[in-house]
CSV table of C-alpha atoms in Angstrom, one decimal:
chain,number,residue,atom,x,y,z
O,1,MET,CA,0.2,0.0,0.1
O,2,ARG,CA,3.0,2.2,0.8
O,3,ASN,CA,4.1,1.9,-2.7
O,4,SER,CA,0.6,2.6,-4.3
O,5,LYS,CA,0.5,5.8,-2.3
O,6,SER,CA,4.0,6.8,-3.4
O,7,GLY,CA,3.5,6.0,-7.2
O,8,PHE,CA,-0.2,7.8,-6.9
O,9,THR,CA,1.5,10.8,-5.3
O,10,THR,CA,4.5,11.3,-7.7
O,11,LEU,CA,2.3,11.3,-11.1
O,12,SER,CA,0.0,13.9,-8.9
O,13,ILE,CA,2.9,16.4,-8.4
O,14,ILE,CA,4.2,16.1,-12.2
O,15,LEU,CA,0.6,16.4,-13.6
O,16,VAL,CA,-0.1,19.9,-11.3
O,17,CYS,CA,3.5,20.7,-12.3
O,18,LEU,CA,3.3,20.5,-16.3
O,19,MET,CA,-0.8,22.0,-16.4
O,20,PHE,CA,1.2,25.3,-14.9
O,21,ALA,CA,4.3,25.1,-16.8
O,22,GLY,CA,3.8,25.4,-20.3
O,23,PRO,CA,3.8,29.5,-21.1
O,24,SER,CA,1.3,31.3,-22.7
O,25,LEU,CA,2.7,32.6,-25.6
O,26,ALA,CA,0.4,34.6,-27.9
O,27,ALA,CA,1.6,35.8,-31.4
O,28,LYS,CA,1.0,39.7,-31.9
O,29,ARG,CA,0.5,41.4,-35.1
O,30,ASP,CA,4.0,42.9,-36.0
O,31,PRO,CA,4.2,46.2,-35.0
O,32,GLU,CA,7.2,47.2,-37.3
O,33,ARG,CA,5.0,46.6,-40.5
O,34,GLU,CA,2.6,49.1,-38.6
O,35,ALA,CA,5.4,51.7,-38.0
O,36,MET,CA,6.4,51.5,-41.8
O,37,ARG,CA,3.2,52.3,-42.9
O,38,LYS,CA,3.0,55.2,-40.9
O,39,ILE,CA,6.2,56.2,-42.5
O,40,GLN,CA,5.0,56.1,-46.0
O,41,LEU,CA,1.8,58.0,-45.3
O,42,ILE,CA,3.7,60.8,-44.3
O,43,GLN,CA,6.1,60.8,-46.6
O,44,LYS,CA,3.1,60.7,-49.3
O,45,LYS,CA,1.4,63.3,-47.4
O,46,ALA,CA,4.0,65.4,-47.4
O,47,ALA,CA,4.6,64.7,-50.9
O,48,GLU,CA,1.1,65.6,-51.9
O,49,GLU,CA,1.4,69.2,-50.1
O,50,LYS,CA,4.8,69.9,-51.2
O,51,SER,CA,3.5,69.4,-54.7
O,52,VAL,CA,0.4,71.4,-54.4
O,53,LEU,CA,2.3,74.0,-52.9
O,54,GLU,CA,5.1,74.3,-55.3
O,55,GLN,CA,2.4,74.6,-57.9
O,56,GLU,CA,0.8,77.5,-56.5
O,57,LYS,CA,4.1,79.1,-56.0
O,58,SER,CA,4.7,78.6,-59.5
O,59,ASP,CA,1.3,79.9,-60.7
O,60,LEU,CA,1.8,82.8,-58.3
O,61,ALA,CA,4.9,83.6,-59.9
O,62,LYS,CA,3.7,83.5,-63.6
O,63,GLN,CA,0.9,85.8,-62.5
O,64,LEU,CA,3.5,87.8,-61.0
O,65,SER,CA,5.2,87.9,-64.4
O,66,GLU,CA,2.3,88.6,-66.5
O,67,LEU,CA,1.3,91.8,-64.1
O,68,THR,CA,4.7,93.0,-64.1
O,69,SER,CA,4.5,93.0,-67.9
O,70,GLN,CA,1.4,94.7,-68.4
O,71,SER,CA,2.2,97.1,-65.4
O,72,GLY,CA,5.2,98.2,-67.5
O,73,GLY,CA,2.8,98.0,-70.9
O,74,LEU,CA,0.7,100.0,-69.4
O,75,LYS,CA,3.2,102.9,-68.2
O,76,ASP,CA,5.1,103.0,-71.3
O,77,GLU,CA,1.9,103.4,-73.2
O,78,ALA,CA,0.8,106.4,-70.8
O,79,ALA,CA,4.1,108.0,-71.6
O,80,ARG,CA,3.6,107.6,-75.1
O,81,ALA,CA,0.2,108.6,-75.5
O,82,ASN,CA,-0.3,111.1,-72.6
O,83,ARG,CA,-4.2,110.2,-73.0
O,84,GLY,CA,-6.4,109.1,-70.3
O,85,LYS,CA,-3.7,109.9,-67.7
O,86,ASN,CA,-5.9,109.2,-65.0
O,87,ALA,CA,-7.6,106.3,-66.0
O,88,VAL,CA,-4.3,105.0,-66.5
O,89,GLU,CA,-2.6,106.0,-63.5
O,90,LYS,CA,-5.8,104.1,-61.8
O,91,GLU,CA,-5.1,101.0,-63.5
O,92,PHE,CA,-1.6,101.0,-62.9
O,93,GLU,CA,-2.3,101.5,-58.9
O,94,LYS,CA,-4.5,98.6,-59.4
O,95,LEU,CA,-2.0,96.4,-61.0
O,96,ARG,CA,0.1,97.6,-58.2
O,97,VAL,CA,-1.9,96.4,-55.3
O,98,GLU,CA,-2.6,93.2,-57.2
O,99,ASN,CA,1.6,92.9,-57.3
O,100,ASP,CA,1.8,93.6,-53.8
O,101,SER,CA,-1.2,90.8,-52.7
O,102,LEU,CA,0.7,88.3,-54.9
O,103,LYS,CA,3.9,89.1,-53.3
O,104,ALA,CA,2.3,88.8,-49.8
O,105,LYS,CA,1.1,85.0,-50.8
O,106,LEU,CA,4.0,84.2,-52.7
O,107,SER,CA,5.9,84.8,-49.4
O,108,LEU,CA,3.5,83.1,-47.3
O,109,THR,CA,3.6,80.0,-49.4
O,110,ASP,CA,7.3,80.2,-49.2
O,111,THR,CA,6.7,80.0,-45.3
O,112,ASN,CA,4.2,77.3,-45.3
O,113,LEU,CA,6.6,75.1,-47.5
O,114,ALA,CA,9.5,75.5,-45.4
O,115,ALA,CA,7.4,74.6,-42.4
O,116,LEU,CA,5.8,71.5,-43.8
O,117,LEU,CA,9.1,70.4,-44.9
O,118,LYS,CA,10.4,71.0,-41.2
O,119,LYS,CA,7.6,68.8,-39.7
O,120,SER,CA,8.0,66.1,-42.2
O,121,ALA,CA,11.6,65.9,-41.4
O,122,VAL,CA,10.7,65.7,-37.6
O,123,ASP,CA,7.9,63.2,-38.4
O,124,GLN,CA,10.3,61.0,-40.1
O,125,GLU,CA,12.8,61.3,-37.5
O,126,ILE,CA,10.1,60.3,-34.8
O,127,ALA,CA,9.2,57.4,-37.0
O,128,SER,CA,12.4,56.1,-37.4
O,129,GLN,CA,13.0,56.5,-33.7
O,130,GLU,CA,10.1,54.4,-33.1
O,131,LYS,CA,11.0,51.9,-35.5
O,132,VAL,CA,14.1,51.6,-33.8
O,133,LYS,CA,12.6,50.7,-30.4
O,134,LEU,CA,10.1,48.3,-32.4
O,135,GLU,CA,13.3,46.2,-33.5
O,136,ALA,CA,14.9,46.1,-30.0
O,137,SER,CA,11.4,45.2,-28.3
O,138,LEU,CA,11.0,42.8,-31.0
O,139,ALA,CA,14.7,41.5,-30.9
O,140,THR,CA,13.9,40.9,-26.6
O,141,ARG,CA,11.0,39.0,-27.2
O,142,GLY,CA,12.3,36.7,-29.6
O,143,GLN,CA,15.2,36.1,-27.0
O,144,SER,CA,12.7,35.4,-24.6
O,145,LEU,CA,10.5,32.8,-26.9
O,146,ALA,CA,13.6,31.3,-27.8
O,147,SER,CA,14.1,30.7,-24.1
O,148,CYS,CA,11.0,29.8,-23.2
O,149,GLU,CA,10.9,27.4,-26.2
O,150,LYS,CA,14.0,25.7,-25.0
O,151,LYS,CA,12.5,25.2,-21.3
O,152,ASN,CA,9.3,24.0,-22.4
O,153,ILE,CA,10.9,21.2,-24.6
O,154,THR,CA,14.0,20.3,-21.9
O,155,LEU,CA,10.4,20.0,-19.6
O,156,TYR,CA,8.4,18.3,-21.9
O,157,GLU,CA,11.6,15.3,-22.7
O,158,LEU,CA,12.0,14.7,-19.3
O,159,ASN,CA,8.5,13.9,-18.1
O,160,VAL,CA,8.3,12.0,-21.4
O,161,GLU,CA,11.5,10.1,-20.5
O,162,LEU,CA,9.8,9.8,-17.0
O,163,LEU,CA,7.1,8.2,-18.7
O,164,GLU,CA,9.1,5.6,-20.7
O,165,LYS,CA,11.0,4.6,-17.8
O,166,TYR,CA,8.0,3.8,-15.6
O,167,LYS,CA,6.5,1.9,-18.4
O,168,ASN,CA,9.7,-0.2,-19.2
O,169,LYS,CA,10.5,-0.7,-15.6
O,170,GLY,CA,7.0,-2.4,-15.4
O,171,PHE,CA,5.8,0.2,-13.0
O,172,LEU,CA,2.2,-0.5,-13.5
O,173,ASP,CA,2.4,-4.0,-13.6
O,174,SER,CA,4.2,-4.0,-10.4
O,175,LEU,CA,1.6,-1.9,-8.5
O,176,LEU,CA,-1.0,-4.4,-9.8
O,177,GLN,CA,0.9,-7.4,-8.4
O,178,ASN,CA,1.5,-5.9,-5.2
O,179,GLU,CA,-1.9,-4.8,-4.4
O,180,PRO,CA,-5.1,-6.3,-4.9
O,181,PHE,CA,-6.6,-4.0,-7.9
O,182,THR,CA,-9.5,-5.0,-9.7
O,183,GLN,CA,-9.5,-4.9,-13.5
O,184,ILE,CA,-11.4,-2.0,-13.3
O,185,GLU,CA,-8.7,-0.2,-11.1
O,186,SER,CA,-6.3,-1.4,-13.5
O,187,VAL,CA,-8.3,0.1,-16.7
O,188,LYS,CA,-8.2,3.5,-14.2
O,189,ILE,CA,-4.2,4.0,-14.2
O,190,GLU,CA,-3.5,3.3,-17.5
O,191,SER,CA,-6.5,5.4,-18.4
O,192,ALA,CA,-4.9,8.2,-16.3
O,193,VAL,CA,-1.3,7.8,-17.6
O,194,SER,CA,-2.9,8.1,-21.2
O,195,ASP,CA,-4.2,11.4,-19.9
O,196,TYR,CA,-1.1,12.8,-18.6
O,197,ARG,CA,1.1,11.8,-21.8
O,198,ASP,CA,-1.9,13.9,-23.8
O,199,LYS,CA,-1.5,16.9,-21.6
O,200,LEU,CA,2.3,16.9,-21.8
O,201,ASP,CA,1.8,16.9,-25.7
O,202,MET,CA,-0.9,20.0,-25.4
O,203,GLN,CA,1.9,22.0,-23.2
O,204,ARG,CA,4.2,21.6,-25.5
O,205,VAL,CA,5.4,24.8,-27.4
O,206,ASP,CA,5.2,24.5,-31.1
O,207,LYS,CA,7.4,27.5,-32.5
O,208,SER,CA,5.9,27.8,-36.1
O,209,SER,CA,2.3,28.5,-34.5
O,210,SER,CA,3.8,30.6,-31.6
O,211,LEU,CA,5.6,32.9,-34.6
O,212,GLN,CA,2.7,33.2,-36.6
């Protein structure tokens, strides 16, 4: 009876240990890909805004050139004809105001473009730093995963070896010979060993599935 209690105690201890030995390793979405996507969106948005501002700048410069040309032509015409001086001067003043307004808009566009380029550079630097941090985090997680996997495999192999040793030594047979077990009790023991082996297999870490 002492051998029977010792055997059941050993199996119970091993079973309890194995139920809590397997680490919970749930795969997470790859954060590096998300960081790259953010960088690409920032770059695309900056490029689009830059293109719009540059086109606006070009259009304003063209208008400024045209107005300047018109202004010069009107001024020459006023000097040559000397007629409708008041009307010409009024038109000239109007063109001057428009010219100043376009210059102000052009200056503002240049300022906004410079600010946008500066902000884009800062955003890209921040995104790059986040990428470096994520890569470091992934490397650390990979090392931890490898360590857990190694320990899990070692524990699995030790327990399988223990089961095989009990089996090879006729552990169950000796129990049944030394104690007056019925056939039903024999089946229960064999079923318990089979369940224990199944739980071992369930607790074993599968590297391929844990990295998905």
